[in-house]
Coordinates of N, CA and C in Angstrom, one line a residue:
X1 N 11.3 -5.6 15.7 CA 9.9 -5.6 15.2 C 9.8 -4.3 14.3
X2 N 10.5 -3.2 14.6 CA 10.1 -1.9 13.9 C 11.1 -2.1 12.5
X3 N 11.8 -2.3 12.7 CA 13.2 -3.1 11.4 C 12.3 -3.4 10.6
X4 N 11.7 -4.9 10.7 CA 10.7 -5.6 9.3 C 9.9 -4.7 9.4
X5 N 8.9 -3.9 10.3 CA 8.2 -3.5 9.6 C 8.4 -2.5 8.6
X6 N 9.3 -1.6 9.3 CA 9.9 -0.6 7.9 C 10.1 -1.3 6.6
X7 N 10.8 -2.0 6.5 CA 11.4 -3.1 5.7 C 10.2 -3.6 4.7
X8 N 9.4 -4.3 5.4 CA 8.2 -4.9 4.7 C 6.8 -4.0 4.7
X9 N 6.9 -3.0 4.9 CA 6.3 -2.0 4.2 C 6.8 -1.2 3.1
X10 N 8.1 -0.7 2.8 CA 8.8 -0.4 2.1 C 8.7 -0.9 1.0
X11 N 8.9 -2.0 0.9 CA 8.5 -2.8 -0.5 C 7.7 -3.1 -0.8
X12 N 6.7 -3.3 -0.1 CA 5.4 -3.4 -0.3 C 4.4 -2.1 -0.7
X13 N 5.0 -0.6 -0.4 CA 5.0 0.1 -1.2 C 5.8 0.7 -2.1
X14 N 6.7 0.0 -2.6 CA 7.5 0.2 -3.8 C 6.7 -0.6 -4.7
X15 N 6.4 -1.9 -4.6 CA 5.7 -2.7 -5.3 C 4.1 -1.9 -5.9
X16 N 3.7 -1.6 -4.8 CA 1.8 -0.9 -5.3 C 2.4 0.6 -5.9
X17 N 3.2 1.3 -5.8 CA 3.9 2.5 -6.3 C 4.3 2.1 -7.9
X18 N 5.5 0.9 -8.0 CA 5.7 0.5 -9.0 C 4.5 0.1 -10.2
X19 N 3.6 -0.4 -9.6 CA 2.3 -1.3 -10.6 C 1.2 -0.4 -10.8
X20 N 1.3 0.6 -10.2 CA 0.2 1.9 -10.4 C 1.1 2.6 -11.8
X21 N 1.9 2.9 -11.2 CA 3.0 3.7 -12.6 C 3.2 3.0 -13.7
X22 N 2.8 1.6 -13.9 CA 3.1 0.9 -14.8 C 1.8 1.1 -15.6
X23 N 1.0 0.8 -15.2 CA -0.6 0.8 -15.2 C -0.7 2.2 -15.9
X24 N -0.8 3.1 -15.2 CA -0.8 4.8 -15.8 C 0.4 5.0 -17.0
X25 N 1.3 4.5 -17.3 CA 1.9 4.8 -18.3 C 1.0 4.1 -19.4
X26 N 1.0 2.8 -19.2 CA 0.6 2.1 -20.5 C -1.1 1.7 -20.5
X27 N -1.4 2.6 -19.7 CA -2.8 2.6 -20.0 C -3.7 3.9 -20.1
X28 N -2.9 4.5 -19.8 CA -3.0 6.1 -19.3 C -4.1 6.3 -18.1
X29 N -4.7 5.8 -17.7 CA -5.5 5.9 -16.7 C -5.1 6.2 -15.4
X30 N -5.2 7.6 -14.7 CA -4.4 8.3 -13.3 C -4.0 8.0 -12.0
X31 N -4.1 6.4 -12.1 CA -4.4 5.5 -10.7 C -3.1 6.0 -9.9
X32 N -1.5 6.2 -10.7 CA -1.0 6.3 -9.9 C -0.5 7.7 -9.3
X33 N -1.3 8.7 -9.9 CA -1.8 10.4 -9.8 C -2.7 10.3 -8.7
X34 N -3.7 9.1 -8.5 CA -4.2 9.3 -7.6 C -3.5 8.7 -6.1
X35 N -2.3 7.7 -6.3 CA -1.8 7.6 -5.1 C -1.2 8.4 -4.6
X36 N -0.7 9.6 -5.2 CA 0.6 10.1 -4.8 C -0.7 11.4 -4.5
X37 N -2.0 11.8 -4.5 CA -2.3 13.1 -4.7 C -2.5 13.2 -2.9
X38 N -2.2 14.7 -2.7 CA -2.1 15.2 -1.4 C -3.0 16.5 -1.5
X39 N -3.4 16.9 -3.3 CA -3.7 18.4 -3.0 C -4.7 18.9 -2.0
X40 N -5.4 18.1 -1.4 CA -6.7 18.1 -0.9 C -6.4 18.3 0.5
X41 N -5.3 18.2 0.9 CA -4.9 17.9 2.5 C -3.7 19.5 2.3
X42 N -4.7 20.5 3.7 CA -3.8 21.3 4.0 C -2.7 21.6 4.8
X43 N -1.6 21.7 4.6 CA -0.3 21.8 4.7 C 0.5 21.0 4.4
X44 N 0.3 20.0 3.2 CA 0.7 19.0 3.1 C 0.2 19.2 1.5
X45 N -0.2 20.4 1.2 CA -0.2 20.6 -0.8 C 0.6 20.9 -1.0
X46 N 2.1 21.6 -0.1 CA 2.9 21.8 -1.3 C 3.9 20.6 -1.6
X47 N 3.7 19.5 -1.3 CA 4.0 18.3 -1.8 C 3.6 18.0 -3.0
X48 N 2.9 18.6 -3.8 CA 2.0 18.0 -5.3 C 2.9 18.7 -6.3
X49 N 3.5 18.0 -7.0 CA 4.5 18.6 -8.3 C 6.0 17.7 -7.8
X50 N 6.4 17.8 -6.3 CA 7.6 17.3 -6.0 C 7.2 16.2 -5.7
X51 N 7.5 15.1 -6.9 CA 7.6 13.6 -7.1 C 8.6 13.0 -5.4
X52 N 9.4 13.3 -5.5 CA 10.2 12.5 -4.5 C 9.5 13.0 -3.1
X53 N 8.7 14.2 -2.3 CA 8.1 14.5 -1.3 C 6.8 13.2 -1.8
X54 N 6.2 13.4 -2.8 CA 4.8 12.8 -2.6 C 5.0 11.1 -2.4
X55 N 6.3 11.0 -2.9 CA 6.9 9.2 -3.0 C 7.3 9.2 -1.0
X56 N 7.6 9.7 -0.3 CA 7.9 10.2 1.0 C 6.6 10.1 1.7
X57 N 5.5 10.5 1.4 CA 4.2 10.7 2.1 C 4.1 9.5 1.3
X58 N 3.8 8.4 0.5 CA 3.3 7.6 0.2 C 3.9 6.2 1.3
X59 N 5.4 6.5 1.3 CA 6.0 4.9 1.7 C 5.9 5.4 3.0
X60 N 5.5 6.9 3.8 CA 5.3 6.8 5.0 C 4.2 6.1 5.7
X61 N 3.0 5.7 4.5 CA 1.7 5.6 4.7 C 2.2 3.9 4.5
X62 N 2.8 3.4 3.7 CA 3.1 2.0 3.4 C 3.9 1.9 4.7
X63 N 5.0 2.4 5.3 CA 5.5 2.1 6.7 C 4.8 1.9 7.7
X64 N 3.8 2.7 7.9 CA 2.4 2.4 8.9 C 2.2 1.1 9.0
X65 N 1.4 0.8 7.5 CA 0.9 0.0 7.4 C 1.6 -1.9 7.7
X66 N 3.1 -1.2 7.3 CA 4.1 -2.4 7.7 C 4.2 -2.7 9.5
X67 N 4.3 -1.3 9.7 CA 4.2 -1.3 11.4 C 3.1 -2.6 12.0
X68 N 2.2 -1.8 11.5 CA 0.7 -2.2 12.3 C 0.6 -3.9 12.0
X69 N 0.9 -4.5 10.6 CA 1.2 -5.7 10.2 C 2.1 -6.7 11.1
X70 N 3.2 -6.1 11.7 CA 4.2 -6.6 12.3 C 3.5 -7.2 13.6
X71 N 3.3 -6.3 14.4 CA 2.5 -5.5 15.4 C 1.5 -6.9 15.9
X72 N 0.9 -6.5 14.8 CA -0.4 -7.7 15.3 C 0.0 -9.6 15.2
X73 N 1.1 -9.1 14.2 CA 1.7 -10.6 13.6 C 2.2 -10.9 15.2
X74 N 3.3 -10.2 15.5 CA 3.9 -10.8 16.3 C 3.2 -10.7 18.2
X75 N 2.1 -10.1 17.9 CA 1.7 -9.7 19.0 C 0.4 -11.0 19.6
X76 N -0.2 -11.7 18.7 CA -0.8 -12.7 18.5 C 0.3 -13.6 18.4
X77 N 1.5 -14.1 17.9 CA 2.0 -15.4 17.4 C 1.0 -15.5 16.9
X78 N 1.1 -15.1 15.3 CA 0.2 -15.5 14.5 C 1.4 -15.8 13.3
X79 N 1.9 -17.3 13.8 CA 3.1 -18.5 12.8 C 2.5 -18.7 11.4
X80 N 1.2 -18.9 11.6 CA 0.9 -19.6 10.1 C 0.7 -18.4 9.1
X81 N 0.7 -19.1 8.1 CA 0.9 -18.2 7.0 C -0.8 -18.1 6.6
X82 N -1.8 -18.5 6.7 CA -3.1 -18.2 6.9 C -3.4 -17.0 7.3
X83 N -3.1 -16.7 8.8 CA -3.4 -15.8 9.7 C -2.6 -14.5 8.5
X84 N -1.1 -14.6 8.6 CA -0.8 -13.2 7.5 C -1.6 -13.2 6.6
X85 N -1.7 -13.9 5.6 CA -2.8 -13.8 4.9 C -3.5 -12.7 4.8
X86 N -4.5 -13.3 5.8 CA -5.7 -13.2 5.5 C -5.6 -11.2 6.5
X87 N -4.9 -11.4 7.0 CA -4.6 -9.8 7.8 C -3.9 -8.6 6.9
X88 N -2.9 -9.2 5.7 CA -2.4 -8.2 4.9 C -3.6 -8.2 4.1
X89 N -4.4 -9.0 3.5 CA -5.6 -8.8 3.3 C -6.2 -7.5 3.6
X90 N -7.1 -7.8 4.5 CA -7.5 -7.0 5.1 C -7.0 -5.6 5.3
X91 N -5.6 -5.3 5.8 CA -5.0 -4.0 5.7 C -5.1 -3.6 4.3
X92 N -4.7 -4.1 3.3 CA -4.7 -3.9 1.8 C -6.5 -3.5 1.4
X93 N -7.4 -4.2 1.8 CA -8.5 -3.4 1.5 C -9.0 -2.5 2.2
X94 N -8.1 -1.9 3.4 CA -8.8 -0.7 4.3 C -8.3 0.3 3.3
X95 N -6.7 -0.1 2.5 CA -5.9 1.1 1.9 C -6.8 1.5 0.7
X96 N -7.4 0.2 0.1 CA -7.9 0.1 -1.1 C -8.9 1.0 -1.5
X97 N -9.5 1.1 0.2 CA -10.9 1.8 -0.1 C -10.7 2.9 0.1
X98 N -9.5 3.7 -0.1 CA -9.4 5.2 -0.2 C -9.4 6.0 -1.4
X99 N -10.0 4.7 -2.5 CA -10.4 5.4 -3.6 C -11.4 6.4 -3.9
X100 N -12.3 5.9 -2.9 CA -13.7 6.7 -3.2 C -13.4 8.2 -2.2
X101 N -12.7 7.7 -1.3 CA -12.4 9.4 -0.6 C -11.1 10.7 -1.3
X102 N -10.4 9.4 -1.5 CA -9.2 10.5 -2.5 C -9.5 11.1 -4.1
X103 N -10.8 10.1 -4.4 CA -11.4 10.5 -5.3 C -12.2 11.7 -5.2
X104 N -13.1 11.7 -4.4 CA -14.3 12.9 -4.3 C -13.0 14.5 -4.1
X105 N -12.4 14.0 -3.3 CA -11.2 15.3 -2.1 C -10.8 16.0 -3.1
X106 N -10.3 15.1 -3.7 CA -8.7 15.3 -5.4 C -9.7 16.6 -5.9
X107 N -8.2 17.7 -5.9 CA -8.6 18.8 -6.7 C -8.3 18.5 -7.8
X108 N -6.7 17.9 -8.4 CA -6.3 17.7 -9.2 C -7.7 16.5 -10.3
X109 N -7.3 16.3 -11.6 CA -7.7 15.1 -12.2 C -7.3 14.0 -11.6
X110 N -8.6 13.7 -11.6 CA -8.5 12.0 -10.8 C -9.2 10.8 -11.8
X111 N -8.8 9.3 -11.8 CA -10.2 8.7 -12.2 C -11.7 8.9 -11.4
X112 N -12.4 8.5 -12.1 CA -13.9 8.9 -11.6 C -14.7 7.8 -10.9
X113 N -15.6 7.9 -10.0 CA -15.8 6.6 -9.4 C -16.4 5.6 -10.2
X114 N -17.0 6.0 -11.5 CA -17.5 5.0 -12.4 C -16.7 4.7 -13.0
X115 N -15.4 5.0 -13.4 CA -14.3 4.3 -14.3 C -14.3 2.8 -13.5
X116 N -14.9 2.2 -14.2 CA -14.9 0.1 -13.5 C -13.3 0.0 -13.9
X117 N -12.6 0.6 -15.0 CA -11.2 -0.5 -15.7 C -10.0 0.5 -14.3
X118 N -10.4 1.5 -14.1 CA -9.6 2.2 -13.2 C -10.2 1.7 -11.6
X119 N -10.7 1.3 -11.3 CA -11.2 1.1 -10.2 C -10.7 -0.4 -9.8
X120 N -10.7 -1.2 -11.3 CA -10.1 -2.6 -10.6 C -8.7 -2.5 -10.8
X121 N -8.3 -2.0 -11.3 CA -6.6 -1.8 -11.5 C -6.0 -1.4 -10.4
X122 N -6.7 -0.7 -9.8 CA -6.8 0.0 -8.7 C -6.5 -1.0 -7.6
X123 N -7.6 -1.7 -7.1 CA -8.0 -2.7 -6.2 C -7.0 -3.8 -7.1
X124 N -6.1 -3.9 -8.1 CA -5.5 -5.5 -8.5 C -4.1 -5.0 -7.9
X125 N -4.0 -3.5 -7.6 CA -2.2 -3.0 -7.2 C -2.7 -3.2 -6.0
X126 N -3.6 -3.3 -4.6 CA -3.7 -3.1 -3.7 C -3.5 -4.6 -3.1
X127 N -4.1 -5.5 -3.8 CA -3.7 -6.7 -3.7 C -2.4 -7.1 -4.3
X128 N -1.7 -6.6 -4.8 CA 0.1 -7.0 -4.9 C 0.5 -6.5 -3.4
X129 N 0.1 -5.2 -3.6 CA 1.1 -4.7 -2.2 C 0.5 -5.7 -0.6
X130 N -0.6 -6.4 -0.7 CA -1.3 -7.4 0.4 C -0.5 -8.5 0.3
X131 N -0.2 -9.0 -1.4 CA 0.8 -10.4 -1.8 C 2.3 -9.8 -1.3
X132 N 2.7 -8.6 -1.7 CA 4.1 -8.4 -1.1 C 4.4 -8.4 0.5
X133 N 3.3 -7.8 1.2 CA 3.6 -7.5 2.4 C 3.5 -8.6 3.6
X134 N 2.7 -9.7 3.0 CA 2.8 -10.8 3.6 C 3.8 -11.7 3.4
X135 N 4.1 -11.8 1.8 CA 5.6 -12.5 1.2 C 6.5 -12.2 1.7
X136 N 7.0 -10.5 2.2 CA 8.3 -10.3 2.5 C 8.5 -10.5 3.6
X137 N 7.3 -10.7 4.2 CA 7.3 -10.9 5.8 C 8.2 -12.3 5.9
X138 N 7.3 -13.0 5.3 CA 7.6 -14.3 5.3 C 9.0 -14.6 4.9
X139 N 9.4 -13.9 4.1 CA 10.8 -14.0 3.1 C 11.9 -13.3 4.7
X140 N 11.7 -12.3 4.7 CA 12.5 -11.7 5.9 C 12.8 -12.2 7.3
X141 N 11.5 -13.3 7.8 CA 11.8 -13.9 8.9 C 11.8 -15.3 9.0
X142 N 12.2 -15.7 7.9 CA 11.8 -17.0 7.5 C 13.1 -17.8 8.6
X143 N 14.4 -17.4 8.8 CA 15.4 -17.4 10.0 C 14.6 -17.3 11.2
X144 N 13.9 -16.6 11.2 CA 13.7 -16.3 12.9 C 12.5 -17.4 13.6
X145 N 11.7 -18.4 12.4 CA 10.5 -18.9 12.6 C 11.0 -20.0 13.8
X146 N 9.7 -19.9 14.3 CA 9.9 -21.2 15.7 C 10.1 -22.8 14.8
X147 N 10.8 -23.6 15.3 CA 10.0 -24.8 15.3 C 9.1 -25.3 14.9
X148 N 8.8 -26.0 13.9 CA 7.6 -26.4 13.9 C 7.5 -27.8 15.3
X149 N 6.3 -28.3 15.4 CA 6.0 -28.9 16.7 C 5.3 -30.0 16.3

């Protein structure tokens, strides 16, 4: 259980990591400045400048969230693909809504909470990483599934 979930959090924050940086290069807007920012959390600023530490705190936060996915998946037998669904869902918008707090915190430049084109870009990577982390679930145990009945 702790395997996939590393696993399918991992890529599921490679994915929302990847699509933020995509986004911020070719749009210039700091969405993915604002995933990686830590400056606001003490003992844990001198993470901000060292790309590979802040990439570290990020997929730690995507491993969680793969954990806790797994967790409840397998803890319910929750087989259908509904149930994931609608639960990476859900985990994907608890992450989502850390805009408005990493926004106010952020010493560094951040988007602003009225930027609407940064805000949905925002919320459209959060939902990849919800489409990945249910997909890879799926993709990764697709061997292990019961029977259907």
């Amino acid at each position: 259980m702790k395997k996939i979930g590393a696993w399918i959090g991992t890529i599921a924050g490679v994915a929302l990591g990847g699509f933020l940086y995509g986004i911020e290069k070719i749009f210039g807007l700091s969405v993915y400045t604002l995933l990686m920012n830590v400056d606001f959390i003490p003992g844990v600023r001198h993470a901000m400048g060292h790309p590979a530490l802040e990439w570290m705190l990020h997929l730690s936060v995507s491993l969680s969230i793969g954990f806790i996915f797994v967790y409840i998946v397998e803890k319910r037998k929750a087989w259908d693909s509904t149930f994931r669904f609608v639960l990476s869902g859900l985990l994907s918008a608890g992450a989502a809504l850390t805009y408005v707090p990493l926004t106010l915190l952020a010493i560094q430049e951040t988007p602003s909470l009225r930027d609407g084109k940064a805000i949905s870009l925002w919320l459209a990577g959060h939902a990849v990483f919800g489409l990945v982390l249910s997909g890879s679930y799926d993709v990764l145990k697709w061997k292990d599934r019961p029977a259907a009945v």
